[in-house]
Every structure is written in C-alpha cells, then in structure tokens.
Coordinates of N, CA and C in Angstrom, one line a residue:
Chain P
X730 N 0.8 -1.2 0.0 CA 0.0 0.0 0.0 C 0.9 1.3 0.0
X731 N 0.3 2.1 -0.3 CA 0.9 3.6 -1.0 C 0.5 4.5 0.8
X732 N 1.4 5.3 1.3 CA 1.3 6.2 1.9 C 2.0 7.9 1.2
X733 N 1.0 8.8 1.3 CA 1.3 9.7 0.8 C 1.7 10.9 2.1
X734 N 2.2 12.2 2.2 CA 2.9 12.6 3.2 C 3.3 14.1 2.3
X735 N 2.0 15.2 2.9 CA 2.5 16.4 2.0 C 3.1 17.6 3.0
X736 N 3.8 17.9 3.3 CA 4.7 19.0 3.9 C 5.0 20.2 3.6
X737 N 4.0 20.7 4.3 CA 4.2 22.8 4.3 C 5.1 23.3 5.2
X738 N 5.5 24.5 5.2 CA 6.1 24.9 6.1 C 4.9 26.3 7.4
X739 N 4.2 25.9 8.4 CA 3.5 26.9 8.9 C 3.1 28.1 8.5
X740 N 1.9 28.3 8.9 CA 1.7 29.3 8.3 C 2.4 30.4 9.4
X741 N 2.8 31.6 8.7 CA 4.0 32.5 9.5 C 5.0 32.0 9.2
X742 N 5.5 31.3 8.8 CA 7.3 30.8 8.7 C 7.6 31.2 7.3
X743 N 8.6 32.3 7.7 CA 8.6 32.9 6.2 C 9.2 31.5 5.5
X744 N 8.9 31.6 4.0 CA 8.8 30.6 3.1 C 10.3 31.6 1.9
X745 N 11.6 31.2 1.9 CA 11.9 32.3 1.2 C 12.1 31.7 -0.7
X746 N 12.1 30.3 -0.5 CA 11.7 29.7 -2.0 C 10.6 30.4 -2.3
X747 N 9.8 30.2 -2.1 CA 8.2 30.5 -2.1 C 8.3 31.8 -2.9
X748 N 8.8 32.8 -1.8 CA 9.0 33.7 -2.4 C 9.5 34.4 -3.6
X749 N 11.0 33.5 -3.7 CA 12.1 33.5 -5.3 C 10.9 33.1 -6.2
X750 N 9.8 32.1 -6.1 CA 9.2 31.6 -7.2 C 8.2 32.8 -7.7
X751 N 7.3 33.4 -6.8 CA 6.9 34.6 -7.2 C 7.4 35.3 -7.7
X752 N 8.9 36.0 -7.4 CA 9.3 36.9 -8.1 C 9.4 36.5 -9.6
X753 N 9.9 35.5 -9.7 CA 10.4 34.9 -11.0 C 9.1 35.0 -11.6
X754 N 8.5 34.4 -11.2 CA 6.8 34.3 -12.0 C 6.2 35.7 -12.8
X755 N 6.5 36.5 -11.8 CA 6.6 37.9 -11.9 C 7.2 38.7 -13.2
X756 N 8.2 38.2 -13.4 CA 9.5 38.7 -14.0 C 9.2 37.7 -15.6
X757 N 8.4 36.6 -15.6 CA 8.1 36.0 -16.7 C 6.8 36.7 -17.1
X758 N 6.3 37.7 -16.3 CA 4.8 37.8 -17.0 C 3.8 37.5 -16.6
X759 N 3.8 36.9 -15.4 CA 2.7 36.7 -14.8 C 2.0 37.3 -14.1
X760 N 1.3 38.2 -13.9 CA 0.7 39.0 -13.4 C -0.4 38.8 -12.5
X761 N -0.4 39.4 -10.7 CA -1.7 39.3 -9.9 C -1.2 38.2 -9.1
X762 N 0.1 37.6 -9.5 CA 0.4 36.2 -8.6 C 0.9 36.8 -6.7
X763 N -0.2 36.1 -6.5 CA 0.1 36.8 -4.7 C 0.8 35.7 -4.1
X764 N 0.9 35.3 -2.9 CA 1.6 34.3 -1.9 C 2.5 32.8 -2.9
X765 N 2.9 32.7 -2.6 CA 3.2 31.4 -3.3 C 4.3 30.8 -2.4
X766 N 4.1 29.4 -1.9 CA 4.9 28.9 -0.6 C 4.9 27.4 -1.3
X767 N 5.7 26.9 -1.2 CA 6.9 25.6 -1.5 C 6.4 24.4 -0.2
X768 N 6.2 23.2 -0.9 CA 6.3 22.3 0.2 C 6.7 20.8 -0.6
X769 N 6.6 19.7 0.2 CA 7.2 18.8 -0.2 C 6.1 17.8 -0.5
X770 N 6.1 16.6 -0.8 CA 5.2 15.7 -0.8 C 6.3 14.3 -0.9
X771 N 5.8 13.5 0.3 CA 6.8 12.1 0.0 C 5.8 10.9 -0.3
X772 N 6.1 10.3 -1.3 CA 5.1 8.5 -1.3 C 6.1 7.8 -0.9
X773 N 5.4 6.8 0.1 CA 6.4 5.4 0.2 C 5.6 4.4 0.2
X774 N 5.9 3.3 -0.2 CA 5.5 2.0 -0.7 C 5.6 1.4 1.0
X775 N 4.3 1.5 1.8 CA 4.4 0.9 3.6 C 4.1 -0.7 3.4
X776 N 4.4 -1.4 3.8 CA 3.6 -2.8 4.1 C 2.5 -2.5 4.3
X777 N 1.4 -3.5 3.8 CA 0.2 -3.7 4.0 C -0.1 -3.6 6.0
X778 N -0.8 -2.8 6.1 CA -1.8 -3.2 7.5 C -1.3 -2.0 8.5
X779 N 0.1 -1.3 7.5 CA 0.7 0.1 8.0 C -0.2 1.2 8.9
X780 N -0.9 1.1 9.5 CA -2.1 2.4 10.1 C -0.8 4.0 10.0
X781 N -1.8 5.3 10.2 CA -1.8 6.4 10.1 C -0.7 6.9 11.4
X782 N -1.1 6.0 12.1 CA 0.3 6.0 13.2 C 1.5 6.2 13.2
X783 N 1.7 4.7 12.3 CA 3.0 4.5 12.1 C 3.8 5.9 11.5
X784 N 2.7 5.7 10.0 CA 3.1 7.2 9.5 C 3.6 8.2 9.9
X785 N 3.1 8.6 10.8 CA 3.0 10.0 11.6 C 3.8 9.7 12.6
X786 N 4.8 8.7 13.1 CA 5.8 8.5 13.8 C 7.0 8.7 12.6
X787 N 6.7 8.1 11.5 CA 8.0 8.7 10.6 C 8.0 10.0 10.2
X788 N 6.9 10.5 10.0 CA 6.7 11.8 10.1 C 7.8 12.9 11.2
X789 N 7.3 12.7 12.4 CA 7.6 13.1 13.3 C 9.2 12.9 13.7
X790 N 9.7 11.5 13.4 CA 11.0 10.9 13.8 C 11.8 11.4 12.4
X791 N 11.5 11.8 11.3 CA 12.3 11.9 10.0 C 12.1 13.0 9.1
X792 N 10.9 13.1 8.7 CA 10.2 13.4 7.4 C 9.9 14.8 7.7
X793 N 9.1 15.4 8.9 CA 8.9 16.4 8.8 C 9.6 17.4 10.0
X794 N 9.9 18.7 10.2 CA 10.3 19.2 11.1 C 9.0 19.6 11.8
X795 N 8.8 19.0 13.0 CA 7.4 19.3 13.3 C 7.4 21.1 14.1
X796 N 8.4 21.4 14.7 CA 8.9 23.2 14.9 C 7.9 23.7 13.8
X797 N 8.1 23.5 12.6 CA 8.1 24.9 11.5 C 7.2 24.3 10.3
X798 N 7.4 22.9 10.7 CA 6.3 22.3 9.2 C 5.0 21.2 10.0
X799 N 4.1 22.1 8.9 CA 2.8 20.8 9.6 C 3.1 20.1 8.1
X800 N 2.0 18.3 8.4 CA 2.2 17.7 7.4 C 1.0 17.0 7.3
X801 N 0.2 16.2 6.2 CA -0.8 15.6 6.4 C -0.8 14.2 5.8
X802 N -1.3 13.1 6.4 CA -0.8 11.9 5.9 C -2.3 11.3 5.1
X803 N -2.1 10.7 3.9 CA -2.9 10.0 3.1 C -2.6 8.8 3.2
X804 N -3.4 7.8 3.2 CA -2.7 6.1 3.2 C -3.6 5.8 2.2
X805 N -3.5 5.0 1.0 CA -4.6 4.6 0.1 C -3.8 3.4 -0.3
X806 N -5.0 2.1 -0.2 CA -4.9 0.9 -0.4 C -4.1 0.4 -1.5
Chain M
X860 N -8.6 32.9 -5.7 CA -8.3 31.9 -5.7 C -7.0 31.3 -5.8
X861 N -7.1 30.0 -5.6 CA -5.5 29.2 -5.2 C -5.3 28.0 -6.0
X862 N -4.1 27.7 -6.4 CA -4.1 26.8 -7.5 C -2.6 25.9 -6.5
X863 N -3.1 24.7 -6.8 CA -1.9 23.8 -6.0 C -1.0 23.0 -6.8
X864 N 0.3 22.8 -7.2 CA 0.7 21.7 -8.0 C 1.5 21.0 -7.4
X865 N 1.2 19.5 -8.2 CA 2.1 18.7 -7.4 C 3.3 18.4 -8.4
X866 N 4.4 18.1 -8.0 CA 5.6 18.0 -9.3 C 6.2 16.7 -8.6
X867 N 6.2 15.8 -9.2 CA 7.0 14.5 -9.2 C 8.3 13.6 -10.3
X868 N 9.0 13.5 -9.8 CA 10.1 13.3 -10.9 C 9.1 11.9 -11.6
X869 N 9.1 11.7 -13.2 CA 8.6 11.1 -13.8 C 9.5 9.1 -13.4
X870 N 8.3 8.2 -13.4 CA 8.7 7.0 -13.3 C 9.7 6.6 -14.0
X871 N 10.9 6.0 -13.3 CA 11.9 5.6 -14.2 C 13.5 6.5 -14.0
X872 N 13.1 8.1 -13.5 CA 14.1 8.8 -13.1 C 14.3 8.7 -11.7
X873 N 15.7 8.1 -12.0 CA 16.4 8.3 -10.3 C 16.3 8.9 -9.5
X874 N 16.0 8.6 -8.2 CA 15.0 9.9 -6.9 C 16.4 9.5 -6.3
X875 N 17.2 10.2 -5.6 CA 18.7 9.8 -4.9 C 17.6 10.5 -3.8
X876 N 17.3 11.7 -3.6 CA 16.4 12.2 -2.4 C 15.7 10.8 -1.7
X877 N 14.6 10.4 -3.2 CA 14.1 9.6 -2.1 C 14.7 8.1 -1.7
X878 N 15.7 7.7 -2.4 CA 16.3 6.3 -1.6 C 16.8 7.1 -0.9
X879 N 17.6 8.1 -0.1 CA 18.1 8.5 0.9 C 17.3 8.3 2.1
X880 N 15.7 8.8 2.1 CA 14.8 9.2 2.9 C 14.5 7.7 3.2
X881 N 14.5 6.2 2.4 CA 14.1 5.5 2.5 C 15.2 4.4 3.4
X882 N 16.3 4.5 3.3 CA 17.4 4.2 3.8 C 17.6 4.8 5.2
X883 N 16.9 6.3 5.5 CA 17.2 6.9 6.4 C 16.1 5.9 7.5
X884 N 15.0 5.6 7.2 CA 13.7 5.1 7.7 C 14.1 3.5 8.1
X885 N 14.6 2.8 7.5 CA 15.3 1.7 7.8 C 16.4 1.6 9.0
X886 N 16.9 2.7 8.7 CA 18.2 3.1 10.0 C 17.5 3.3 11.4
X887 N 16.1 3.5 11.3 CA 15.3 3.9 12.4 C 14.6 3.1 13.0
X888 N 14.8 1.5 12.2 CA 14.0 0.5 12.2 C 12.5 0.7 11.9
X889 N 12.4 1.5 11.0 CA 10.6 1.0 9.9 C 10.8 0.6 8.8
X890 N 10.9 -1.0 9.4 CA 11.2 -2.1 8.4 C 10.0 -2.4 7.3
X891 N 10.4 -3.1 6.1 CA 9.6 -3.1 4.9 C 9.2 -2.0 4.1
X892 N 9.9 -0.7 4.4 CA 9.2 0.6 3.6 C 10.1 0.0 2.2
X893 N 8.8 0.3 1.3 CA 9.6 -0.2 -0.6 C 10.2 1.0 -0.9
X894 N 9.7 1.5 -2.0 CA 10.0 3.0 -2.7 C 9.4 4.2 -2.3
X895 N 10.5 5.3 -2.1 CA 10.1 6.5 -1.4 C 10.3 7.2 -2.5
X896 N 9.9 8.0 -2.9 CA 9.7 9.2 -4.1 C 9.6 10.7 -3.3
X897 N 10.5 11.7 -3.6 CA 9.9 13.0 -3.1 C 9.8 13.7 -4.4
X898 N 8.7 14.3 -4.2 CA 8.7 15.7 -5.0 C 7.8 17.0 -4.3
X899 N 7.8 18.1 -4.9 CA 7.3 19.5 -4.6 C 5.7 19.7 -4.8
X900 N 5.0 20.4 -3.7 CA 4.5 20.8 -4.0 C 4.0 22.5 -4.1
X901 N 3.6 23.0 -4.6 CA 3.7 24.6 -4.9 C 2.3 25.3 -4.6
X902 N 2.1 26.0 -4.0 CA 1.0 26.5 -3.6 C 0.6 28.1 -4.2
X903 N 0.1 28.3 -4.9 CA 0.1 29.8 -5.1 C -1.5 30.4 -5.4
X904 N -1.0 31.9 -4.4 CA -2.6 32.6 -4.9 C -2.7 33.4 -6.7
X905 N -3.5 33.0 -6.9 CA -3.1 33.6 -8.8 C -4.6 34.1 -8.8
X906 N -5.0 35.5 -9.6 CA -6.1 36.1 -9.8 C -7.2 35.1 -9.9
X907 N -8.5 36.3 -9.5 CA -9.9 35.2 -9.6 C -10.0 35.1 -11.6
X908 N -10.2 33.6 -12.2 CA -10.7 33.8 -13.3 C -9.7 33.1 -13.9
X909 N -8.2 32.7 -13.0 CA -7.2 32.0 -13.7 C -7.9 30.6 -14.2
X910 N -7.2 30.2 -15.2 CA -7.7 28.9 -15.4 C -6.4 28.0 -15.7
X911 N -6.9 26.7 -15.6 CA -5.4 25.6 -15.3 C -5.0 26.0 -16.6
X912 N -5.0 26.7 -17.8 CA -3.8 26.7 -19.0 C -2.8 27.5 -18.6
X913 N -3.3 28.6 -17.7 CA -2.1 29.6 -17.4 C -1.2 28.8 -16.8
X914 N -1.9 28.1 -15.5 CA -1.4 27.3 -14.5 C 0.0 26.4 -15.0
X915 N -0.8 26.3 -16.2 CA 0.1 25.3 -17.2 C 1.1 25.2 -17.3
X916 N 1.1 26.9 -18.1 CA 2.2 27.6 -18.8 C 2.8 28.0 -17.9
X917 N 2.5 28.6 -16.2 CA 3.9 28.4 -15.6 C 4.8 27.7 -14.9
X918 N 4.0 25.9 -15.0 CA 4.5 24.9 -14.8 C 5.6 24.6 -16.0
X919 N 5.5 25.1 -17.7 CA 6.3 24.5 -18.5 C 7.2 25.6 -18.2
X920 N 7.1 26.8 -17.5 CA 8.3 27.9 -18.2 C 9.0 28.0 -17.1
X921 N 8.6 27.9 -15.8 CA 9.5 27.2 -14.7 C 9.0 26.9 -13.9
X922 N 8.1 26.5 -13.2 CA 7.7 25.8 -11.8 C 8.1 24.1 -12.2
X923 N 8.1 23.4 -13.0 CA 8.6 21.7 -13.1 C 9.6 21.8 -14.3
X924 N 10.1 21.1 -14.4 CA 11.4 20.4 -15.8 C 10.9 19.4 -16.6
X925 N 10.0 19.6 -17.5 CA 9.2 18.4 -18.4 C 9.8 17.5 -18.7
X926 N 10.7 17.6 -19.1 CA 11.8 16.6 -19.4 C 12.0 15.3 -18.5
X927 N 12.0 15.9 -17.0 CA 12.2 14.8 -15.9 C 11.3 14.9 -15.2
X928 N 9.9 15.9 -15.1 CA 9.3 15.5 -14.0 C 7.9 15.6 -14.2
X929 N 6.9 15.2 -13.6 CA 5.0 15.3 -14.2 C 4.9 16.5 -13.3
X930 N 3.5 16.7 -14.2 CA 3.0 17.7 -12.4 C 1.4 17.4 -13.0
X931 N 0.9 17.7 -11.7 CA -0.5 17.5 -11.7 C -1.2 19.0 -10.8
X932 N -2.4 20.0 -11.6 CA -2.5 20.8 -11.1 C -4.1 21.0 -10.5
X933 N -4.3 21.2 -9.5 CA -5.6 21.8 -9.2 C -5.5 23.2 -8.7
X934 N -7.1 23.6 -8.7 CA -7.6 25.0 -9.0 C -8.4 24.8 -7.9
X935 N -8.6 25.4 -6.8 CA -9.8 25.4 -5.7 C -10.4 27.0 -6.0
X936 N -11.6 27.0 -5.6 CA -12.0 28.3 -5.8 C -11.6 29.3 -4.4

C-alpha cells in the first residue's frame, strides 16, 4: 500500500523559496500572482496493515520538522 | 483563488532524495518501507478567473522540468 505525506512549512514561517518563485513568475509575465509557498510531498510503498500511526511516527522521527512544518498523511490501499 | 501543484520526478528517473529518505527510515527500524519518491508541492494565490492553461504555462516555463518531472494541477475556488 501507498502512503502519501504532504509538507508545508506553517503558516508565519517565512517561506523564502516560495517567495524566489513569485518573483520569477513575476518577472516572466505573470501577473496578480500573490503568496506562493513551496512544500514537499513524499510516497512510500508501507507494508500492508501500515495504520496512520506508524506514518506519523515517521513523520515526526524523519520526514517532517514538526517546529516549522505541519504535514498531512494519506494512506490509500 | 488558489491553485496547487504537485511536481513529481517522472517514473523511471532516479529519486537519490528519495532512496536517501528511504534508507534513512530503515536506519530507524521502519522495516519493509519499498519505494520512497519525493517531490514539490507549490501552492500559489493567482487572480480570480485564472484557469489551469495559465497554470500550465507556468508549470512549463519554470515551476517543473518536463523533461524529468510530471505535475499535476488543481484550482480550488
């Protein structure tokens, strides 16, 4: 089974990628582009019977900085 | 409104990130994790009325590298 695992950085934590991408977006033409913030997404291939737990202990132990980044876990069969 | 994209390196291109992440998880003892894949996700506020071709076009001109990587985009209102 597939777990999925998307990673933002809080809201308030300045984002300074986030921000380079705006400018640039900017600077291409794109016009009216407001906030724009950067995060990650990880899939990993869990053993079958994996619960949301586990996840969220790798989360917590590896994957995400829990200080500065929230994260949200998908598990799909 | 907010438009979200996901960028994943395309099947078949070497993720060094994610066997790292997946090697790292083993070292921790969460045994059986298969394939870990990371990629980006991008969050941005873009005018009311945008529609996913813009979204598109600033996925081809720089938010992903078509070459090596998919993206997949949603539009929330």
């Amino acid at each position: 089974m597939r777990a999925t695992v998307h990673i933002m950085l809080k809201t308030g934590v300045l984002d300074p990628q986030g921000k380079a991408i705006g400018h640039a977006l900017e600077g291409l033409g794109f016009d009216g582009v407001g906030e724009v913030r950067q995060g990650k997404v990880i899939e990993l291939e869990v053993p079958d019977g994996t619960d949301e737990a586990r996840v969220k202990d790798m989360c917590e132990k590896l994957l995400a900085n829990p200080v500065i980044e929230d994260y949200k876990i998908e598990i799909a069969g």
